[in-house]
PDB file of C-alpha atoms and ligand atoms in Angstrom:
ATOM      1  CA  MET D   1     -24.651  81.872 -24.142  1.00 37.00           C
ATOM      2  CA  PHE D   2     -22.270  79.907 -26.277  1.00 44.00           C
ATOM      3  CA  ILE D   3     -19.530  79.334 -23.084  1.00 42.00           C
ATOM      4  CA  MET D   4     -22.447  78.076 -21.167  1.00 42.00           C
ATOM      5  CA  GLN D   5     -23.570  75.668 -23.899  1.00 46.00           C
ATOM      6  CA  LEU D   6     -20.096  74.430 -24.201  1.00 43.00           C
ATOM      7  CA  ARG D   7     -19.728  73.795 -20.550  1.00 45.00           C
ATOM      8  CA  LYS D   8     -22.875  71.819 -20.700  1.00 43.00           C
ATOM      9  CA  VAL D   9     -21.718  69.486 -23.273  1.00 43.00           C
ATOM     10  CA  THR D  10     -18.254  69.163 -21.656  1.00 44.00           C
ATOM     11  CA  ALA D  11     -19.759  68.320 -18.449  1.00 43.00           C
ATOM     12  CA  ALA D  12     -22.053  65.813 -20.356  1.00 44.00           C
ATOM     13  CA  SER D  13     -19.329  64.256 -22.150  1.00 46.00           C
ATOM     14  CA  ALA D  14     -17.045  63.868 -19.004  1.00 44.00           C
ATOM     15  CA  ALA D  15     -19.905  62.242 -17.536  1.00 43.00           C
ATOM     16  CA  VAL D  16     -20.096  59.453 -20.636  1.00 43.00           C
ATOM     17  CA  LEU D  17     -16.405  59.233 -20.577  1.00 42.00           C
ATOM     18  CA  ALA D  18     -16.592  58.187 -16.751  1.00 43.00           C
ATOM     19  CA  LEU D  19     -19.392  55.881 -17.683  1.00 42.00           C
ATOM     20  CA  ALA D  20     -17.169  54.492 -20.667  1.00 43.00           C
ATOM     21  CA  LEU D  21     -14.191  54.069 -18.223  1.00 42.00           C
ATOM     22  CA  SER D  22     -15.843  52.233 -15.573  1.00 41.00           C
ATOM     23  CA  ALA D  23     -17.545  49.926 -17.981  1.00 41.00           C
ATOM     24  CA  THR D  24     -14.330  49.541 -19.502  1.00 41.00           C
ATOM     25  CA  ALA D  25     -12.841  48.457 -15.733  1.00 40.00           C
ATOM     26  CA  CYS D  26     -15.990  46.317 -14.984  1.00 39.00           C
ATOM     27  CA  GLY D  27     -15.468  44.336 -18.514  1.00 38.00           C
ATOM     28  CA  SER D  28     -11.914  43.626 -17.831  1.00 39.00           C
ATOM     29  CA  SER D  29     -12.473  41.495 -14.783  1.00 38.00           C
ATOM     30  CA  ASP D  30     -14.772  39.088 -16.645  1.00 39.00           C
ATOM     31  CA  LYS D  31     -12.223  38.875 -19.514  1.00 45.00           C
ATOM     32  CA  ASP D  32      -9.317  36.215 -19.106  1.00 46.00           C
ATOM     33  CA  ASP D  33      -6.888  38.770 -19.219  1.00 47.00           C
ATOM     34  CA  SER D  34      -3.626  37.054 -17.929  1.00 47.00           C
ATOM     35  CA  GLY D  35      -0.963  38.526 -19.650  1.00 47.00           C
ATOM     36  CA  SER D  36      -2.168  41.915 -19.309  1.00 47.00           C
ATOM     37  CA  SER D  37      -1.595  44.531 -16.786  1.00 46.00           C
ATOM     38  CA  GLY D  38      -4.988  44.952 -15.980  1.00 50.00           C
ATOM     39  CA  GLY D  39      -7.200  47.859 -16.986  1.00 57.00           C
ATOM     40  CA  GLY D  40      -8.443  46.248 -20.160  1.00 94.00           C
ATOM     41  CA  LYS D  41      -5.325  45.757 -21.964  1.00 97.00           C
ATOM     42  CA  ILE D  42      -3.873  42.826 -23.827  1.00 98.00           C
ATOM     43  CA  LYS D  43      -0.016  42.152 -24.101  1.00 98.00           C
ATOM     44  CA  VAL D  44       1.070  41.027 -27.555  1.00 98.00           C
ATOM     45  CA  GLY D  45       4.576  40.011 -28.466  1.00 99.00           C
ATOM     46  CA  ILE D  46       5.931  40.948 -31.901  1.00 99.00           C
ATOM     47  CA  LYS D  47       9.555  41.831 -33.035  1.00 98.00           C
ATOM     48  CA  TYR D  48      10.635  45.385 -33.453  1.00 98.00           C
ATOM     49  CA  ASP D  49      12.977  45.384 -36.133  1.00 98.00           C
ATOM     50  CA  GLN D  50      11.740  43.476 -38.858  1.00 98.00           C
ATOM     51  CA  PRO D  51      10.391  45.671 -41.766  1.00 98.00           C
ATOM     52  CA  GLY D  52       7.274  44.383 -43.481  1.00 98.00           C
ATOM     53  CA  LEU D  53       6.494  42.283 -40.422  1.00 98.00           C
ATOM     54  CA  GLY D  54       7.078  43.867 -36.947  1.00 98.00           C
ATOM     55  CA  LEU D  55       8.772  47.153 -36.852  1.00 98.00           C
ATOM     56  CA  GLN D  56       8.675  49.837 -34.413  1.00 98.00           C
ATOM     57  CA  GLU D  57       8.422  53.354 -36.288  1.00 97.00           C
ATOM     58  CA  PRO D  58      10.316  56.238 -35.254  1.00 96.00           C
ATOM     59  CA  ASP D  59       7.239  57.935 -33.859  1.00 97.00           C
ATOM     60  CA  GLY D  60       6.760  54.613 -31.663  1.00 97.00           C
ATOM     61  CA  SER D  61       4.015  53.217 -33.637  1.00 98.00           C
ATOM     62  CA  PHE D  62       4.224  49.608 -35.144  1.00 98.00           C
ATOM     63  CA  SER D  63       3.760  48.524 -38.484  1.00 98.00           C
ATOM     64  CA  GLY D  64       3.709  45.031 -40.247  1.00 98.00           C
ATOM     65  CA  PHE D  65       1.963  41.743 -41.411  1.00 98.00           C
ATOM     66  CA  ASP D  66       2.512  40.215 -37.944  1.00 99.00           C
ATOM     67  CA  VAL D  67       1.327  43.538 -36.440  1.00 99.00           C
ATOM     68  CA  ASP D  68      -1.976  43.702 -38.367  1.00 99.00           C
ATOM     69  CA  VAL D  69      -2.510  39.832 -37.769  1.00 99.00           C
ATOM     70  CA  ALA D  70      -2.103  40.534 -34.022  1.00 99.00           C
ATOM     71  CA  THR D  71      -4.330  43.710 -34.144  1.00 98.00           C
ATOM     72  CA  TYR D  72      -7.035  41.748 -36.017  1.00 98.00           C
ATOM     73  CA  VAL D  73      -6.835  38.706 -33.550  1.00 98.00           C
ATOM     74  CA  ALA D  74      -7.031  40.749 -30.554  1.00 98.00           C
ATOM     75  CA  GLY D  75     -10.024  42.741 -32.235  1.00 98.00           C
ATOM     76  CA  GLN D  76     -11.456  38.994 -32.379  1.00 98.00           C
ATOM     77  CA  LEU D  77     -10.816  38.629 -28.730  1.00 98.00           C
ATOM     78  CA  GLY D  78     -12.443  41.897 -27.660  1.00 97.00           C
ATOM     79  CA  TYR D  79      -9.707  44.437 -27.738  1.00 97.00           C
ATOM     80  CA  LYS D  80      -9.612  47.589 -29.554  1.00 97.00           C
ATOM     81  CA  PRO D  81      -6.365  48.741 -30.886  1.00 97.00           C
ATOM     82  CA  SER D  82      -5.819  51.262 -28.268  1.00 97.00           C
ATOM     83  CA  GLN D  83      -6.083  48.273 -25.632  1.00 98.00           C
ATOM     84  CA  ILE D  84      -3.304  46.591 -27.266  1.00 98.00           C
ATOM     85  CA  GLU D  85       0.305  46.650 -25.698  1.00 98.00           C
ATOM     86  CA  PHE D  86       2.969  45.752 -27.981  1.00 98.00           C
ATOM     87  CA  VAL D  87       5.878  43.917 -26.284  1.00 98.00           C
ATOM     88  CA  GLN D  88       9.203  43.037 -27.987  1.00 98.00           C
ATOM     89  CA  THR D  89       9.748  39.176 -28.025  1.00 98.00           C
ATOM     90  CA  LYS D  90      13.153  38.459 -29.459  1.00 98.00           C
ATOM     91  CA  SER D  91      13.584  35.046 -31.077  1.00 98.00           C
ATOM     92  CA  ALA D  92      15.418  33.308 -28.066  1.00 98.00           C
ATOM     93  CA  ASP D  93      13.064  35.132 -25.492  1.00 98.00           C
ATOM     94  CA  ARG D  94       9.639  33.701 -26.993  1.00 98.00           C
ATOM     95  CA  GLU D  95       8.949  30.369 -25.123  1.00 98.00           C
ATOM     96  CA  ASN D  96       9.918  32.152 -21.756  1.00 98.00           C
ATOM     97  CA  ALA D  97       7.842  35.132 -22.478  1.00 98.00           C
ATOM     98  CA  LEU D  98       4.761  32.940 -22.776  1.00 98.00           C
ATOM     99  CA  ALA D  99       5.648  30.685 -20.021  1.00 98.00           C
ATOM    100  CA  ARG D 100       5.920  33.357 -17.429  1.00 98.00           C
ATOM    101  CA  GLY D 101       2.815  35.060 -18.802  1.00 98.00           C
ATOM    102  CA  ASP D 102       4.623  38.216 -20.107  1.00 98.00           C
ATOM    103  CA  VAL D 103       2.261  38.236 -22.986  1.00 98.00           C
ATOM    104  CA  LYS D 104      -0.843  36.761 -23.857  1.00 98.00           C
ATOM    105  CA  PHE D 105       0.075  35.646 -27.452  1.00 99.00           C
ATOM    106  CA  ILE D 106       2.784  36.045 -29.666  1.00 99.00           C
ATOM    107  CA  ALA D 107       2.761  36.967 -33.358  1.00 99.00           C
ATOM    108  CA  ALA D 108       6.623  37.128 -34.108  1.00 99.00           C
ATOM    109  CA  THR D 109       7.747  34.998 -37.321  1.00 99.00           C
ATOM    110  CA  TYR D 110       7.387  32.291 -34.965  1.00 99.00           C
ATOM    111  CA  SER D 111       7.599  29.081 -36.582  1.00 99.00           C
ATOM    112  CA  ILE D 112       5.438  26.056 -35.242  1.00 98.00           C
ATOM    113  CA  THR D 113       8.122  23.172 -34.512  1.00 98.00           C
ATOM    114  CA  ASP D 114       7.792  19.901 -32.216  1.00 98.00           C
ATOM    115  CA  GLU D 115      10.471  21.477 -30.238  1.00 98.00           C
ATOM    116  CA  ARG D 116       8.749  24.202 -29.395  1.00 98.00           C
ATOM    117  CA  LYS D 117       5.523  22.660 -29.100  1.00 98.00           C
ATOM    118  CA  ALA D 118       6.824  20.862 -26.109  1.00 98.00           C
ATOM    119  CA  LYS D 119       7.025  24.055 -24.406  1.00 98.00           C
ATOM    120  CA  VAL D 120       4.105  26.301 -25.988  1.00 98.00           C
ATOM    121  CA  ASP D 121       1.054  25.916 -27.981  1.00 98.00           C
ATOM    122  CA  PHE D 122       0.296  27.241 -31.650  1.00 99.00           C
ATOM    123  CA  ALA D 123      -2.608  28.541 -33.191  1.00 99.00           C
ATOM    124  CA  GLY D 124      -2.212  28.896 -37.266  1.00 98.00           C
ATOM    125  CA  PRO D 125      -0.305  28.509 -39.215  1.00 98.00           C
ATOM    126  CA  TYR D 126      -1.422  31.964 -40.753  1.00 99.00           C
ATOM    127  CA  LEU D 127       1.615  32.142 -43.265  1.00 99.00           C
ATOM    128  CA  LEU D 128       4.273  29.817 -44.860  1.00 98.00           C
ATOM    129  CA  ALA D 129       7.660  31.429 -45.618  1.00 98.00           C
ATOM    130  CA  HIS D 130      11.122  29.447 -46.383  1.00 98.00           C
ATOM    131  CA  GLN D 131      14.527  29.958 -45.120  1.00 98.00           C
ATOM    132  CA  ASP D 132      16.693  31.917 -47.320  1.00 98.00           C
ATOM    133  CA  LEU D 133      20.288  33.820 -47.690  1.00 98.00           C
ATOM    134  CA  LEU D 134      20.890  37.599 -47.994  1.00 98.00           C
ATOM    135  CA  VAL D 135      24.089  38.592 -49.437  1.00 98.00           C
ATOM    136  CA  LYS D 136      25.542  41.461 -51.415  1.00 98.00           C
ATOM    137  CA  LYS D 137      24.758  42.293 -54.925  1.00 97.00           C
ATOM    138  CA  ALA D 138      28.133  41.008 -56.250  1.00 97.00           C
ATOM    139  CA  SER D 139      28.450  38.031 -53.963  1.00 98.00           C
ATOM    140  CA  THR D 140      29.016  34.460 -55.479  1.00 97.00           C
ATOM    141  CA  ILE D 141      27.435  32.693 -52.517  1.00 97.00           C
ATOM    142  CA  ALA D 142      24.537  31.033 -54.582  1.00 96.00           C
ATOM    143  CA  LYS D 143      23.643  27.719 -52.543  1.00 95.00           C
ATOM    144  CA  GLY D 144      23.395  26.379 -49.178  1.00 94.00           C
ATOM    145  CA  GLU D 145      26.961  24.699 -49.457  1.00 91.00           C
ATOM    146  CA  ASP D 146      28.756  27.956 -50.539  1.00 96.00           C
ATOM    147  CA  LEU D 147      28.263  29.025 -47.038  1.00 96.00           C
ATOM    148  CA  ASN D 148      30.854  26.427 -45.696  1.00 93.00           C
ATOM    149  CA  GLY D 149      33.796  28.425 -44.459  1.00 95.00           C
ATOM    150  CA  LYS D 150      32.305  31.869 -44.727  1.00 97.00           C
ATOM    151  CA  LYS D 151      30.929  34.050 -42.300  1.00 98.00           C
ATOM    152  CA  LEU D 152      27.483  33.955 -41.794  1.00 98.00           C
ATOM    153  CA  CYS D 153      25.113  35.617 -39.388  1.00 98.00           C
ATOM    154  CA  SER D 154      21.740  34.541 -37.825  1.00 98.00           C
ATOM    155  CA  VAL D 155      19.653  34.918 -34.570  1.00 98.00           C
ATOM    156  CA  THR D 156      19.804  33.069 -31.583  1.00 98.00           C
ATOM    157  CA  GLY D 157      16.895  30.971 -30.878  1.00 98.00           C
ATOM    158  CA  SER D 158      15.874  30.997 -34.451  1.00 98.00           C
ATOM    159  CA  THR D 159      15.011  27.770 -36.682  1.00 98.00           C
ATOM    160  CA  SER D 160      17.447  29.365 -39.265  1.00 98.00           C
ATOM    161  CA  ALA D 161      20.407  29.298 -37.155  1.00 98.00           C
ATOM    162  CA  GLN D 162      19.466  25.402 -36.082  1.00 98.00           C
ATOM    163  CA  ASN D 163      18.942  24.475 -39.641  1.00 97.00           C
ATOM    164  CA  ILE D 164      22.535  25.852 -40.815  1.00 97.00           C
ATOM    165  CA  GLN D 165      24.297  23.890 -37.847  1.00 96.00           C
ATOM    166  CA  GLN D 166      22.390  20.877 -38.251  1.00 96.00           C
ATOM    167  CA  THR D 167      21.810  20.306 -41.991  1.00 96.00           C
ATOM    168  CA  ILE D 168      22.253  23.223 -44.588  1.00 96.00           C
ATOM    169  CA  ALA D 169      26.055  24.267 -43.829  1.00 96.00           C
ATOM    170  CA  PRO D 170      27.311  22.763 -40.743  1.00 96.00           C
ATOM    171  CA  LYS D 171      30.879  24.101 -41.521  1.00 97.00           C
ATOM    172  CA  ALA D 172      29.989  27.714 -42.017  1.00 97.00           C
ATOM    173  CA  ASN D 173      31.381  30.112 -39.456  1.00 98.00           C
ATOM    174  CA  LEU D 174      28.102  31.359 -37.678  1.00 98.00           C
ATOM    175  CA  LYS D 175      27.672  34.176 -35.826  1.00 98.00           C
ATOM    176  CA  GLU D 176      24.587  34.529 -33.760  1.00 98.00           C
ATOM    177  CA  VAL D 177      23.175  37.798 -32.341  1.00 98.00           C
ATOM    178  CA  GLY D 178      19.888  38.723 -30.871  1.00 98.00           C
ATOM    179  CA  THR D 179      18.164  40.440 -33.939  1.00 98.00           C
ATOM    180  CA  TYR D 180      18.325  40.593 -37.387  1.00 98.00           C
ATOM    181  CA  SER D 181      18.813  43.988 -37.750  1.00 98.00           C
ATOM    182  CA  GLU D 182      22.334  43.567 -36.135  1.00 98.00           C
ATOM    183  CA  CYS D 183      23.191  40.997 -38.744  1.00 98.00           C
ATOM    184  CA  ILE D 184      21.761  43.227 -41.543  1.00 98.00           C
ATOM    185  CA  ALA D 185      24.595  46.006 -40.617  1.00 98.00           C
ATOM    186  CA  GLY D 186      27.189  43.336 -40.404  1.00 98.00           C
ATOM    187  CA  LEU D 187      26.454  42.566 -43.989  1.00 98.00           C
ATOM    188  CA  GLN D 188      26.497  46.016 -45.112  1.00 98.00           C
ATOM    189  CA  SER D 189      29.733  46.541 -43.398  1.00 97.00           C
ATOM    190  CA  GLY D 190      31.173  43.444 -44.492  1.00 97.00           C
ATOM    191  CA  SER D 191      31.522  41.855 -41.271  1.00 98.00           C
ATOM    192  CA  VAL D 192      29.669  38.932 -42.385  1.00 98.00           C
ATOM    193  CA  ASP D 193      29.161  37.427 -46.074  1.00 98.00           C
ATOM    194  CA  ALA D 194      25.632  36.486 -45.483  1.00 98.00           C
ATOM    195  CA  VAL D 195      22.519  36.717 -43.476  1.00 98.00           C
ATOM    196  CA  THR D 196      20.196  33.553 -43.150  1.00 98.00           C
ATOM    197  CA  THR D 197      16.689  33.585 -41.897  1.00 98.00           C
ATOM    198  CA  ASP D 198      12.840  33.490 -43.593  1.00 98.00           C
ATOM    199  CA  ASP D 199      12.872  35.070 -46.968  1.00 98.00           C
ATOM    200  CA  SER D 200       9.602  37.145 -45.723  1.00 98.00           C
ATOM    201  CA  ILE D 201      12.090  38.775 -43.081  1.00 98.00           C
ATOM    202  CA  LEU D 202      15.103  39.202 -45.689  1.00 98.00           C
ATOM    203  CA  ALA D 203      12.899  40.616 -48.667  1.00 98.00           C
ATOM    204  CA  GLY D 204      11.689  43.202 -45.856  1.00 98.00           C
ATOM    205  CA  PHE D 205      15.215  44.324 -44.991  1.00 98.00           C
ATOM    206  CA  ALA D 206      16.468  44.542 -48.819  1.00 98.00           C
ATOM    207  CA  ALA D 207      13.662  46.647 -49.731  1.00 97.00           C
ATOM    208  CA  GLN D 208      14.404  49.410 -47.313  1.00 97.00           C
ATOM    209  CA  ASP D 209      15.614  52.975 -48.763  1.00 96.00           C
ATOM    210  CA  LYS D 210      18.737  52.958 -46.640  1.00 95.00           C
ATOM    211  CA  TYR D 211      19.794  49.157 -48.332  1.00 96.00           C
ATOM    212  CA  LYS D 212      18.060  49.774 -51.820  1.00 93.00           C
ATOM    213  CA  GLY D 213      19.891  48.144 -54.452  1.00 94.00           C
ATOM    214  CA  GLN D 214      22.855  46.718 -52.245  1.00 97.00           C
ATOM    215  CA  PHE D 215      21.673  43.084 -51.503  1.00 98.00           C
ATOM    216  CA  LYS D 216      20.015  40.120 -53.272  1.00 97.00           C
ATOM    217  CA  LEU D 217      18.105  37.091 -52.235  1.00 98.00           C
ATOM    218  CA  ALA D 218      19.371  33.803 -53.360  1.00 98.00           C
ATOM    219  CA  GLY D 219      15.803  32.310 -53.727  1.00 97.00           C
ATOM    220  CA  LEU D 220      16.595  28.960 -52.250  1.00 97.00           C
ATOM    221  CA  LYS D 221      13.551  27.755 -50.370  1.00 98.00           C
ATOM    222  CA  LEU D 222      15.828  25.947 -47.697  1.00 98.00           C
ATOM    223  CA  SER D 223      13.059  25.374 -45.477  1.00 98.00           C
ATOM    224  CA  ASN D 224       9.524  25.360 -44.357  1.00 98.00           C
ATOM    225  CA  GLU D 225       8.413  27.910 -41.592  1.00 98.00           C
ATOM    226  CA  ASN D 226       5.228  27.808 -40.713  1.00 99.00           C
ATOM    227  CA  TYR D 227       4.363  30.889 -38.967  1.00 99.00           C
ATOM    228  CA  GLY D 228       2.070  29.961 -35.947  1.00 99.00           C
ATOM    229  CA  ILE D 229       0.678  32.291 -33.156  1.00 98.00           C
ATOM    230  CA  GLY D 230       2.356  31.188 -29.719  1.00 99.00           C
ATOM    231  CA  VAL D 231       0.473  30.914 -26.376  1.00 98.00           C
ATOM    232  CA  LYS D 232       1.096  29.622 -23.128  1.00 98.00           C
ATOM    233  CA  LYS D 233       1.034  25.815 -23.098  1.00 98.00           C
ATOM    234  CA  GLY D 234      -2.416  24.340 -21.839  1.00 98.00           C
ATOM    235  CA  ASP D 235      -4.264  27.721 -22.833  1.00 98.00           C
ATOM    236  CA  THR D 236      -6.213  25.673 -25.597  1.00 98.00           C
ATOM    237  CA  ALA D 237      -9.348  28.184 -25.100  1.00 98.00           C
ATOM    238  CA  THR D 238      -7.281  30.890 -26.375  1.00 98.00           C
ATOM    239  CA  VAL D 239      -5.961  28.852 -28.998  1.00 98.00           C
ATOM    240  CA  ASP D 240      -9.344  27.777 -30.321  1.00 98.00           C
ATOM    241  CA  LYS D 241     -10.430  31.608 -30.320  1.00 98.00           C
ATOM    242  CA  ILE D 242      -7.334  32.707 -32.062  1.00 99.00           C
ATOM    243  CA  ASN D 243      -7.557  29.720 -34.838  1.00 98.00           C
ATOM    244  CA  LYS D 244     -11.338  31.471 -35.550  1.00 98.00           C
ATOM    245  CA  ALA D 245     -10.204  34.625 -35.682  1.00 98.00           C
ATOM    246  CA  LEU D 246      -7.171  33.474 -38.376  1.00 99.00           C
ATOM    247  CA  GLU D 247     -10.071  31.790 -40.393  1.00 98.00           C
ATOM    248  CA  LYS D 248     -11.770  34.675 -40.535  1.00 98.00           C
ATOM    249  CA  MET D 249      -9.292  37.033 -41.258  1.00 98.00           C
ATOM    250  CA  VAL D 250      -8.632  34.853 -44.313  1.00 98.00           C
ATOM    251  CA  SER D 251     -12.564  34.838 -45.413  1.00 98.00           C
ATOM    252  CA  ASP D 252     -13.261  38.399 -44.999  1.00 98.00           C
ATOM    253  CA  GLY D 253     -10.294  39.328 -46.893  1.00 98.00           C
ATOM    254  CA  SER D 254      -8.421  40.934 -44.081  1.00 98.00           C
ATOM    255  CA  TRP D 255      -5.306  38.636 -44.540  1.00 98.00           C
ATOM    256  CA  GLN D 256      -4.927  39.472 -48.305  1.00 98.00           C
ATOM    257  CA  LYS D 257      -5.061  43.094 -47.566  1.00 98.00           C
ATOM    258  CA  ALA D 258      -2.467  42.816 -44.958  1.00 98.00           C
ATOM    259  CA  VAL D 259      -0.372  41.202 -47.267  1.00 98.00           C
ATOM    260  CA  ASP D 260      -0.819  43.456 -49.839  1.00 98.00           C
ATOM    261  CA  LYS D 261      -0.042  46.209 -47.700  1.00 98.00           C
ATOM    262  CA  ASN D 262       3.153  45.187 -46.012  1.00 98.00           C
ATOM    263  CA  PHE D 263       4.798  42.446 -48.680  1.00 98.00           C
ATOM    264  CA  GLY D 264       3.734  44.560 -51.626  1.00 97.00           C
ATOM    265  CA  PRO D 265       6.550  47.472 -51.267  1.00 95.00           C
ATOM    266  CA  ALA D 266       9.092  44.266 -50.827  1.00 96.00           C
ATOM    267  CA  GLU D 267       7.700  42.601 -53.584  1.00 95.00           C
ATOM    268  CA  TYR D 268       7.782  39.480 -51.652  1.00 98.00           C
ATOM    269  CA  LYS D 269       5.924  36.751 -53.308  1.00 97.00           C
ATOM    270  CA  ASN D 270       4.173  35.054 -50.418  1.00 98.00           C
ATOM    271  CA  GLU D 271       2.663  31.581 -50.380  1.00 98.00           C
ATOM    272  CA  PRO D 272      -1.261  31.333 -50.193  1.00 98.00           C
ATOM    273  CA  ALA D 273      -2.906  31.745 -46.878  1.00 98.00           C
ATOM    274  CA  PRO D 274      -2.395  28.213 -45.136  1.00 98.00           C
ATOM    275  CA  LYS D 275      -5.343  26.206 -43.681  1.00 98.00           C
ATOM    276  CA  ILE D 276      -5.518  26.380 -39.961  1.00 98.00           C
ATOM    277  CA  GLY D 277      -3.573  23.057 -38.572  1.00 98.00           C
ATOM    278  CA  ALA D 278      -2.030  22.331 -41.939  1.00 98.00           C
ATOM    279  CA  ILE D 279       1.762  22.308 -41.356  1.00 98.00           C
ATOM    280  CA  VAL D 280       3.927  22.101 -44.505  1.00 98.00           C
ATOM    281  CA  LYS D 281       7.147  19.883 -43.224  1.00 97.00           C
TER     282      LYS D 281
HETATM  283  N1  LIG W   1      10.723  31.837 -38.181  1.00 97.05           N
HETATM  284  C1  LIG W   1      12.086  31.498 -37.942  1.00 97.05           C
HETATM  285  C2  LIG W   1      11.901  31.107 -36.406  1.00 97.05           C
HETATM  286  O1  LIG W   1      10.993  31.181 -35.758  1.00 97.05           O
HETATM  287  C3  LIG W   1      13.149  32.741 -38.215  1.00 97.05           C
HETATM  288  C4  LIG W   1      12.637  33.725 -37.870  1.00 97.05           C
HETATM  289  C5  LIG W   1      12.693  34.234 -36.461  1.00 97.05           C
HETATM  290  O2  LIG W   1      13.949  33.908 -35.657  1.00 97.05           O
HETATM  291  O3  LIG W   1      11.793  34.760 -35.972  1.00 97.05           O
HETATM  292  O4  LIG W   1      12.991  30.706 -35.668  1.00 97.05           O
END
């Protein structure tokens, strides 16, 4: 008797599941799902190695402020968390990933700049960060000029590397790599004297258990990094939707919650939520 009932329930839920699946399949065809592999998925570019912002955990899940922003935004575009497929978009790959349509949008510590705006469109900004330096606790490097003649690490295709070469310390011995975790490994081993990028990113690394007590941030605010959400050039409909989503994320308290959860452990003192369209030069 019990078994019979169970069978009935199972059959009934199978029918419901089938309906749900076909509804999803239908739904995806009306959705603007360029950048998706079909089946109602949305592909979103994030970083995979930046603790507190975009990090792939050992179990394969993702954490960080950018991940939470991306998940909220995708939700407002009509996608459940299970429908999001995260894709790694390294600093130097972001414009091409959008141009090719590999991803629908990118939330990856992606600063809005005029140079990038020639190739992609941005929603936001949703966070204001500042370029800074990370050095060993005992280091005497304390300001930008101290970097001249020193071994410095940053990432190819980042504003951080560009600012060093153009203004902050053109005579620094700059080593450019693909990701910030490679720079941090070099700082620990002593192959570089300093790492430069956004304070938000550096604070996340410094707070990791394996590095606790080893590094310090210079606290210099060497630039203004206005994080935007990158979309394919010309996709203004998506920019508008994402801007509405970001406004809602701030007004309903989700933005602050994501800040507390992701920046709290690193004791990163972030700037207040920016207004949409308000770029700090
Ligand atoms: N926010 C800066 C940039 O967009 C540095 C961080 C990064 O490379 O993602 O270039």
